[in-house]
């Protein structure tokens, strides 16, 4: 099973990332990502880059953009290039194919996220470190990025794969996914903001007080658990949706 | 008695607006090259999809190599190969990478994959080009590669859905020869969908003619030809005028007589003997150069089956 999943992962990389023509664009993309997030932004922000508690929130949305191209292509690309049915005639199980597609995007997005974090650490240290004192991310921040980076990458990947499963072209999948990501980014904030504003004045104050006295670790843990649950639900839906007999039959 | 490779019983598949496959009963022994012959939309592709467990039957059942296609489709796919409507090759990968992927996907070892790629591609003249991206290849080359891919893991049964479709006549003939050789070498049971009669003539031991999801006829290509064409006689010669025509028509069992250039085409009921016809013509002053019986092509047999309905064989 694991080797089957890995086989699909490698095929995805060969086909989507390393393909002739696309190869140069992909390398350029990569260089751009590392230049912007690994060098330029840390230089702009300064030492704060590794110290402030908001860093994880900033990092969390990087994988969204990394993963989306790969994920939009996952099934819609096979359909568009007429390889899906043949893939389905192989011995590979439904799970191996689905998990292979998901793993390819998660490993790619999460891998780059971690790599960019390391590069930016170098940048900060080279530019700002005082003699004989290395700068490092706050431990809680590091942990948060590692945990949330994964959970968010995974969630976007699974949602994207489901969209790609339904879409008839890569372009359509890409558009739907961009819309989905935008909603994911702004909707929760908009809704919370709206709810907050409709509250009476004294309740607002009490809510802020309540939030202030919460233990940050417990809040983060709770949010992480909610993410795990949501990821699990999405994965279950994707597994239910991905049935050979339903892919041909429409 | 040879083993049965593919068996269907009352296999039926409905789509919202059509019954694509209608109570199909088939028994295909192992080692046989079976041609599934039918016009567009007759349910050939749907049948293959059902046999591979890619679609679920509405009713009836099917077995491939003893595995029920709805109960254990995984086992069916593990022991079969398929070339579907599209070649299904990854055009951005090289030929070698394609075969590697499908070989590994079928559970072959790395070493075995390597040896098999050589074994398959060399006779197809593709081995030296295995490092090229498939997208740059001609349709004929892709189709040859797709055939190799379907046989990669040495399946016991292979499904080919119109393998020569879209090829020019020369490429199609070439592919047919390659297929015939591969099939003989590998001893694989083949289920080939086609509406090219040439495919059936060149490759198949047995053909089933299907229309609107229903099996109209089943048999060896020659049997089909004689069954549909055996009651026909063609006489070439001189002085085959109206008088002879009338005399022939008066004879019992002669259904129709059509003049064509210097020939007469006769439709006969099966019990009429050729010597009796010849004698009658000569008695009426006709000079016979040539007499041919059952000279219909498979194509004509096929067409008459499709027009005539299910009573032919
Ligand atoms: N997924 C589907 N949904 C609805 N109808 C379908 C579907 N697949 C096939 N059909 C219908 O079923 C019938 C048989 O189609 P099928 O593709 O099996 O024929 P075919 O013999 O392979 O034809 P061709 O020679 O054109 O490939 C057609 O009327 C077709 O429109
Ligand atoms: Mg078809």
XYZ file of C-alpha atoms and ligand atoms in Angstrom:
595
model
C 0.000 0.000 0.000
C 2.687 2.488 1.012
C 4.780 1.683 -2.036
C 1.700 2.107 -4.238
C 1.062 5.535 -2.706
C 4.672 6.501 -3.225
C 4.495 5.338 -6.834
C 1.622 7.753 -7.452
C 3.487 10.548 -5.650
C 6.546 10.135 -7.862
C 4.391 9.979 -10.982
C 2.683 13.227 -9.972
C 6.006 15.022 -9.508
C 7.339 13.757 -12.819
C 4.206 14.713 -14.642
C 3.179 17.986 -13.069
C 6.312 19.553 -11.613
C 9.212 18.281 -13.648
C 7.569 18.236 -17.029
C 9.337 19.763 -19.970
C 8.320 23.367 -20.513
C 6.730 23.558 -17.098
C 10.053 22.770 -15.515
C 11.520 26.215 -16.039
C 8.368 27.927 -14.799
C 8.376 25.760 -11.709
C 12.008 26.488 -10.926
C 11.336 30.186 -11.378
C 8.355 29.949 -9.058
C 10.440 28.229 -6.454
C 13.202 30.803 -6.662
C 10.611 33.547 -6.313
C 9.039 31.959 -3.248
C 12.386 31.579 -1.519
C 13.468 35.084 -2.498
C 10.300 36.716 -1.206
C 9.515 34.668 1.872
C 12.984 33.472 2.757
C 14.961 36.649 2.146
C 13.025 39.798 1.327
C 10.320 39.703 3.970
C 12.576 38.659 6.854
C 14.940 41.499 5.908
C 12.056 43.953 5.893
C 10.669 42.768 9.193
C 13.978 42.464 10.976
C 14.592 40.571 14.150
C 10.895 40.623 14.838
C 10.443 38.041 12.135
C 11.423 35.254 14.494
C 10.145 36.824 17.706
C 6.620 37.969 17.180
C 3.770 35.627 17.984
C 1.932 36.445 14.749
C 4.445 34.714 12.545
C 2.523 31.413 12.385
C -0.538 33.167 11.021
C 1.587 34.624 8.300
C 3.141 31.255 7.490
C -0.126 29.442 7.501
C -1.292 30.757 4.183
C 1.868 30.105 2.201
C 1.005 26.434 1.555
C -2.366 27.458 0.159
C -0.707 28.919 -2.869
C 1.950 26.267 -3.173
C -0.456 23.396 -3.120
C -3.249 24.730 -5.267
C -1.693 24.207 -8.725
C -0.721 20.630 -7.998
C -4.025 19.835 -6.412
C -6.177 21.390 -9.136
C -4.394 19.128 -11.608
C -4.749 15.964 -9.518
C -7.855 14.425 -11.079
C -9.045 17.096 -13.499
C -5.644 16.889 -15.216
C -5.907 13.136 -15.635
C -9.415 13.580 -16.979
C -8.432 16.375 -19.341
C -5.444 14.490 -20.706
C -7.464 11.252 -20.985
C -5.359 9.196 -18.610
C -7.866 8.790 -15.795
C -9.690 5.760 -17.101
C -6.476 3.880 -17.814
C -5.194 4.694 -14.333
C -8.416 3.216 -12.989
C -7.888 -0.030 -14.921
C -4.726 -0.763 -12.941
C -4.384 -2.907 -9.854
C -3.896 0.247 -7.737
C -6.585 0.542 -5.090
C -8.868 3.551 -4.797
C -7.071 4.468 -1.585
C -3.593 4.227 -3.083
C -4.582 6.569 -5.910
C -6.382 9.077 -3.675
C -3.763 9.080 -0.924
C -0.993 9.298 -3.513
C -2.539 12.430 -4.983
C -3.022 13.940 -1.517
C 0.444 12.976 -0.305
C 2.102 14.482 -3.373
C 0.585 17.903 -2.677
C 1.028 17.801 1.102
C 4.675 16.759 0.920
C 5.339 19.458 -1.651
C 3.531 22.309 0.119
C 4.596 21.423 3.625
C 8.129 20.647 2.554
C 8.557 24.046 0.961
C 6.985 25.729 3.965
C 9.534 24.178 6.299
C 12.386 24.833 3.890
C 11.449 28.504 3.566
C 11.316 28.777 7.358
C 14.839 27.474 7.607
C 16.086 29.774 4.859
C 14.531 32.808 6.515
C 16.209 31.847 9.759
C 19.551 31.951 7.996
C 18.680 35.321 6.496
C 17.782 36.793 9.875
C 20.914 35.466 11.501
C 23.199 36.675 8.770
C 21.615 40.111 8.746
C 20.775 40.820 12.341
C 22.432 38.456 14.788
C 24.669 40.063 17.337
C 28.100 38.472 17.817
C 27.927 35.103 19.503
C 24.161 35.186 19.840
C 22.037 33.249 17.412
C 18.457 34.231 16.737
C 15.860 31.531 16.695
C 12.074 31.298 16.391
C 10.253 31.274 19.671
C 9.698 27.614 20.580
C 5.929 28.012 20.781
C 5.934 29.749 17.416
C 8.017 26.979 15.899
C 5.663 24.353 17.227
C 2.624 26.263 16.017
C 3.986 26.604 12.491
C 4.926 22.960 12.346
C 1.520 21.819 13.556
C -0.730 24.348 11.846
C 1.316 24.408 8.679
C 0.631 20.720 8.290
C -3.031 20.826 9.241
C -3.788 23.701 6.909
C -1.803 22.227 4.024
C -3.660 18.983 4.488
C -7.056 20.647 4.620
C -6.539 22.714 1.496
C -5.163 19.681 -0.306
C -8.118 17.484 0.486
C -10.610 20.199 -0.423
C -8.697 20.822 -3.643
C -8.599 17.149 -4.547
C -12.353 16.914 -4.060
C -12.887 19.930 -6.291
C -10.565 18.415 -8.890
C -12.489 15.159 -8.691
C -15.664 16.959 -9.734
C -14.186 19.414 -12.232
C -13.945 18.541 -15.891
C -10.947 20.765 -16.633
C -7.883 21.848 -14.690
C -8.792 25.457 -15.320
C -12.227 25.022 -13.806
C -10.730 23.223 -10.812
C -8.172 25.997 -10.362
C -10.813 28.698 -10.417
C -13.097 26.922 -7.976
C -10.158 26.273 -5.691
C -9.005 29.915 -5.691
C -12.509 30.939 -4.760
C -12.544 28.313 -2.023
C -9.243 29.530 -0.604
C -10.433 33.130 -0.585
C -13.555 32.106 1.293
C -11.462 30.056 3.683
C -9.224 33.053 4.347
C -11.852 35.725 4.733
C -15.098 34.075 5.715
C -14.201 33.048 9.257
C -12.798 36.524 9.940
C -15.797 38.264 8.401
C -18.283 36.168 10.316
C -16.475 36.557 13.615
C -16.121 40.275 13.026
C -19.810 40.575 12.248
C -20.860 38.564 15.285
C -18.593 40.689 17.439
C -20.086 43.920 16.155
C -23.702 42.903 16.738
C -22.936 42.155 20.373
C -23.936 44.821 22.907
C -21.080 47.069 24.113
C -20.629 45.600 27.568
C -20.660 42.025 26.204
C -17.905 43.029 23.790
C -15.795 44.219 26.683
C -16.465 41.093 28.682
C -15.612 38.914 25.670
C -12.280 40.677 25.217
C -11.515 40.259 28.906
C -12.394 36.592 28.648
C -10.150 36.085 25.633
C -7.310 37.927 27.308
C -7.294 35.697 30.349
C -7.378 32.472 28.281
C -4.308 30.306 28.335
C -2.758 30.638 24.856
C -1.501 27.054 24.835
C -4.960 25.741 25.551
C -6.458 27.951 22.852
C -3.917 26.725 20.318
C -4.439 23.135 21.335
C -8.184 23.510 20.963
C -7.852 25.099 17.552
C -5.445 22.368 16.497
C -7.873 19.687 17.598
C -10.675 21.378 15.702
C -8.446 21.369 12.613
C -7.647 17.700 13.063
C -11.341 16.929 13.297
C -12.156 19.012 10.216
C -9.289 17.388 8.283
C -10.542 13.945 9.248
C -14.057 14.790 8.140
C -12.870 16.114 4.778
C -10.702 13.067 4.256
C -13.622 10.779 5.017
C -15.783 12.654 2.511
C -13.070 12.464 -0.132
C -12.693 8.724 0.392
C -16.418 8.290 0.067
C -16.519 10.356 -3.104
C -13.602 8.644 -4.741
C -15.137 5.513 -6.167
C -14.053 4.142 -9.482
C -17.579 3.374 -10.570
C -18.614 6.970 -9.910
C -15.759 8.513 -11.843
C -16.730 7.016 -15.191
C -20.456 6.966 -14.618
C -21.819 10.438 -15.210
C -12.064 -28.563 -22.332
C -10.373 -25.260 -21.965
C -10.981 -22.989 -19.047
C -13.347 -20.018 -19.338
C -11.624 -16.639 -19.204
C -14.645 -14.393 -19.455
C -18.206 -15.308 -18.665
C -21.228 -13.042 -18.561
C -24.766 -13.994 -17.667
C -27.603 -11.654 -18.483
C -25.201 -8.758 -18.125
C -27.193 -5.538 -18.424
C -26.354 -1.891 -17.954
C -28.832 0.959 -18.175
C -28.049 4.637 -18.504
C -30.767 7.223 -17.921
C -31.734 7.304 -21.572
C -30.491 4.007 -23.027
C -29.892 0.374 -22.243
C -26.247 0.236 -23.287
C -25.762 -3.483 -22.640
C -28.742 -5.791 -22.852
C -28.726 -9.285 -21.270
C -25.358 -10.227 -22.636
C -24.395 -13.906 -22.385
C -20.819 -14.693 -23.311
C -18.353 -17.491 -22.656
C -14.849 -16.892 -23.871
C -12.315 -19.676 -23.342
C -8.754 -18.844 -22.343
C -6.306 -18.319 -25.168
C -8.966 -17.073 -27.541
C -8.876 -13.748 -29.348
C -12.436 -12.573 -29.162
C -13.619 -9.740 -31.385
C -16.538 -7.710 -30.152
C -17.935 -6.210 -33.294
C -20.517 -3.494 -33.486
C -21.355 -0.065 -34.844
C -20.981 3.156 -32.818
C -22.964 3.239 -29.619
C -23.636 -0.492 -29.551
C -22.299 -0.902 -26.021
C -18.789 -2.252 -26.651
C -16.969 0.202 -24.410
C -19.617 -0.123 -21.719
C -19.165 -3.903 -21.767
C -15.408 -3.595 -21.237
C -15.953 -1.130 -18.412
C -18.343 -3.570 -16.780
C -15.834 -6.397 -17.170
C -13.127 -4.283 -15.517
C -15.373 -3.251 -12.647
C -15.262 0.411 -13.674
C -19.033 0.478 -13.969
C -21.566 -1.496 -12.023
C -24.060 -3.663 -13.891
C -27.735 -2.860 -13.546
C -28.412 -6.589 -13.497
C -26.765 -9.846 -14.426
C -23.237 -10.869 -13.606
C -19.804 -11.229 -15.093
C -16.681 -13.159 -14.228
C -13.164 -12.666 -15.458
C -10.722 -15.489 -14.711
C -13.121 -16.733 -12.089
C -13.373 -13.425 -10.242
C -16.790 -11.823 -10.042
C -16.392 -8.291 -11.347
C -18.651 -6.717 -8.734
C -17.408 -8.749 -5.788
C -13.684 -8.639 -6.468
C -12.906 -6.063 -9.152
C -9.422 -5.555 -7.716
C -8.511 -9.166 -8.497
C -9.886 -8.735 -12.006
C -7.792 -5.628 -12.634
C -4.693 -7.250 -11.175
C -4.826 -10.067 -13.714
C -5.912 -8.098 -16.762
C -4.511 -5.376 -18.967
C -6.476 -2.753 -20.819
C -6.171 -0.317 -23.666
C -9.251 1.842 -23.471
C -10.655 4.397 -25.929
C -7.751 6.735 -25.263
C -4.187 5.483 -25.213
C -4.032 6.561 -21.571
C -0.314 7.337 -21.767
C 1.199 10.158 -19.745
C 2.373 12.373 -22.582
C 4.691 14.406 -20.388
C 6.552 11.300 -19.305
C 8.931 9.308 -21.442
C 7.938 5.949 -22.901
C 10.119 4.252 -20.340
C 8.642 6.186 -17.427
C 5.165 5.249 -18.613
C 5.957 1.543 -18.720
C 7.772 1.786 -15.391
C 4.794 3.383 -13.747
C 2.289 0.863 -15.036
C 4.616 -2.078 -14.420
C 5.250 -1.006 -10.842
C 1.567 -0.260 -10.393
C 0.893 -3.865 -11.332
C 3.324 -4.990 -8.654
C 6.311 -5.916 -10.832
C 9.840 -5.690 -9.406
C 12.255 -3.083 -10.724
C 14.435 -5.676 -12.407
C 11.481 -7.343 -14.038
C 10.185 -3.994 -15.282
C 13.510 -3.224 -16.892
C 13.782 -6.547 -18.674
C 10.182 -6.458 -19.786
C 10.513 -2.970 -21.277
C 13.287 -4.224 -23.497
C 11.434 -7.405 -24.377
C 8.330 -5.495 -25.436
C 9.806 -2.404 -27.065
C 12.581 -3.961 -29.127
C 10.352 -5.811 -31.584
C 8.171 -2.710 -31.867
C 11.222 -0.640 -32.845
C 10.610 1.675 -29.911
C 13.360 0.583 -27.560
C 15.908 3.113 -28.762
C 13.373 5.873 -28.355
C 12.250 4.931 -24.875
C 13.786 8.073 -23.379
C 11.639 10.390 -25.487
C 8.602 12.182 -24.203
C 5.519 10.364 -25.448
C 3.749 13.619 -26.292
C 6.157 14.152 -29.175
C 5.322 10.810 -30.797
C 3.038 10.023 -33.717
C -0.313 8.451 -33.055
C 0.816 5.131 -34.448
C 3.836 5.003 -32.146
C 1.741 5.973 -29.148
C -0.758 3.267 -29.924
C 1.994 0.646 -30.188
C 3.338 1.817 -26.849
C -0.136 1.674 -25.364
C -0.449 -1.940 -26.507
C 2.908 -2.701 -24.903
C 1.697 -0.979 -21.763
C -1.441 -3.091 -21.615
C 0.691 -6.254 -21.808
C 3.439 -4.966 -19.511
C 2.629 -7.075 -16.455
C 1.914 -10.219 -18.485
C -1.829 -10.187 -17.856
C -3.756 -13.344 -18.636
C -6.549 -11.362 -20.230
C -6.248 -8.109 -22.106
C -9.018 -5.750 -23.193
C -8.417 -3.630 -26.278
C -11.010 -0.997 -27.094
C -10.656 -0.176 -30.791
C -6.867 -0.375 -30.869
C -6.595 0.731 -34.500
C -9.018 3.651 -34.275
C -7.626 6.871 -35.676
C -4.660 5.240 -37.400
C -4.055 5.511 -41.131
C -4.455 2.222 -43.047
C -0.735 1.502 -43.108
C -0.255 2.154 -39.406
C -3.414 0.176 -38.637
C -2.170 -2.802 -40.630
C 1.201 -2.554 -38.892
C -0.405 -2.501 -35.482
C -2.587 -5.457 -36.428
C 0.521 -7.451 -37.342
C 2.199 -6.478 -34.073
C -0.907 -7.431 -32.159
C -1.164 -10.781 -33.920
C 2.470 -11.535 -33.082
C 2.177 -10.428 -29.456
C -1.009 -12.369 -28.928
C 0.575 -15.522 -30.319
C 3.778 -15.067 -28.302
C 2.148 -14.189 -25.030
C -0.705 -16.674 -25.225
C -2.978 -14.075 -23.744
C -6.760 -14.096 -23.961
C -7.878 -11.011 -25.843
C -11.175 -9.193 -25.835
C -10.991 -6.655 -28.644
C -13.678 -4.121 -29.454
C -13.765 -2.985 -33.015
C -15.839 -1.887 -35.904
C -12.961 -2.500 -38.284
C -13.674 -5.786 -39.963
C -10.015 -6.035 -40.861
C -9.163 -6.254 -37.161
C -11.546 -9.137 -36.758
C -10.346 -10.953 -39.894
C -6.690 -10.610 -39.043
C -6.824 -11.287 -35.323
C -9.892 -13.028 -34.058
C -10.696 -16.674 -33.489
C -14.188 -15.789 -32.471
C -16.381 -12.775 -33.000
C -19.556 -11.556 -31.411
C -21.669 -9.090 -33.311
C -23.489 -6.627 -31.113
C -26.068 -3.965 -31.816
C -27.857 -1.742 -29.331
C -26.379 -3.765 -26.513
C -27.660 -7.096 -27.800
C -25.580 -9.952 -29.092
C -26.741 -10.793 -32.622
C -24.322 -13.488 -33.608
C -21.373 -15.441 -32.310
C -18.848 -17.552 -34.157
C -15.627 -17.801 -36.121
C -15.257 -15.025 -38.712
C -15.503 -17.627 -41.482
C -18.633 -19.088 -39.972
C -20.220 -15.681 -39.872
C -19.287 -15.069 -43.437
C -20.697 -18.331 -44.707
C -23.729 -18.103 -42.505
C -24.599 -14.762 -43.977
C -23.158 -15.382 -47.435
C -23.414 -19.127 -48.040
C -26.678 -18.855 -49.843
C -25.219 -16.696 -52.545
C -23.807 -17.774 -55.872
C -21.981 -15.735 -58.443
C -21.850 -16.859 -62.088
C -19.607 -15.162 -64.638
C -19.771 -15.940 -68.356
C -21.404 -15.123 -71.675
C -24.961 -15.183 -72.937
C -26.457 -14.960 -69.484
C -29.536 -13.130 -70.733
C -33.127 -12.672 -69.646
C -34.097 -16.146 -70.748
C -31.637 -17.776 -68.397
C -32.680 -15.449 -65.624
C -36.279 -16.456 -65.977
C -35.410 -20.133 -66.080
C -33.354 -19.787 -62.902
C -36.081 -17.876 -61.120
C -38.509 -20.648 -62.008
C -36.280 -23.162 -60.249
C -37.210 -24.109 -56.715
C -35.014 -22.513 -54.045
C -33.794 -19.650 -56.213
C -34.844 -16.519 -54.407
C -33.388 -13.807 -56.521
C -31.303 -13.333 -59.651
C -29.556 -10.050 -60.299
C -27.530 -9.312 -63.426
C -24.343 -7.350 -62.861
C -22.120 -6.634 -65.873
C -21.545 -10.029 -67.434
C -22.379 -11.839 -64.210
C -25.401 -13.132 -62.405
C -25.752 -12.900 -58.639
C -28.069 -15.505 -57.162
C -29.590 -15.657 -53.706
C -30.399 -19.247 -52.897
C -32.006 -21.153 -50.114
C -29.495 -23.480 -48.433
C -30.744 -26.734 -50.010
C -30.060 -25.733 -53.620
C -27.062 -27.540 -55.157
C -24.583 -25.642 -57.292
C -24.269 -28.360 -60.034
C -28.014 -28.163 -60.643
C -27.732 -24.449 -61.246
C -24.765 -24.890 -63.577
C -26.553 -27.564 -65.597
C -29.623 -25.348 -65.984
C -27.582 -22.426 -67.251
C -25.767 -24.604 -69.781
C -29.002 -26.181 -70.966
C -30.217 -22.702 -71.810
C -27.140 -21.880 -73.846
C -25.124 -19.951 -71.279
C -21.307 -20.161 -71.332
C -19.857 -20.276 -67.853
C -16.395 -18.872 -67.117
C -16.515 -18.947 -63.346
C -18.773 -19.934 -60.474
C -18.195 -18.703 -56.925
C -20.058 -19.495 -53.773
C -20.282 -17.558 -50.518
C -17.960 -14.870 -51.713
C -19.358 -12.252 -49.373
C -16.797 -10.346 -47.385
C -16.997 -10.259 -43.643
C -18.036 -6.683 -44.016
C -21.086 -7.653 -46.046
C -21.861 -10.419 -43.594
C -21.594 -7.923 -40.771
C -23.847 -5.436 -42.496
C -26.454 -8.038 -43.344
C -26.416 -9.211 -39.733
C -26.982 -5.686 -38.530
C -29.771 -5.150 -41.004
C -31.360 -8.545 -40.611
C -31.462 -8.722 -36.840
C -30.877 -11.685 -34.609
C -31.861 -14.620 -36.803
C -28.648 -14.984 -38.760
C -26.538 -17.494 -36.831
N -21.564 7.317 -18.939
C -22.635 7.267 -19.755
N -23.757 7.957 -19.468
C -24.838 7.891 -20.271
N -24.899 7.163 -21.383
C -23.811 6.463 -21.749
C -22.619 6.480 -20.948
N -21.707 5.677 -21.537
C -22.282 5.201 -22.644
N -23.552 5.651 -22.776
C -24.478 5.306 -23.861
O -24.506 3.901 -23.973
C -24.530 3.498 -25.325
C -23.366 2.589 -25.617
O -22.185 3.336 -25.553
P -20.751 2.682 -25.728
O -19.752 3.756 -25.554
O -20.636 1.490 -24.847
O -20.776 2.207 -27.240
P -19.576 1.713 -28.173
O -20.049 0.457 -28.817
O -18.328 1.649 -27.409
O -19.522 2.863 -29.261
P -18.265 3.412 -30.095
O -18.038 2.476 -31.225
O -18.748 4.747 -30.566
O -17.113 3.509 -29.153
C -24.543 4.770 -26.149
O -25.870 5.062 -26.498
C -24.008 5.806 -25.191
O -24.547 7.072 -25.483
Mg -16.494 2.612 -27.628
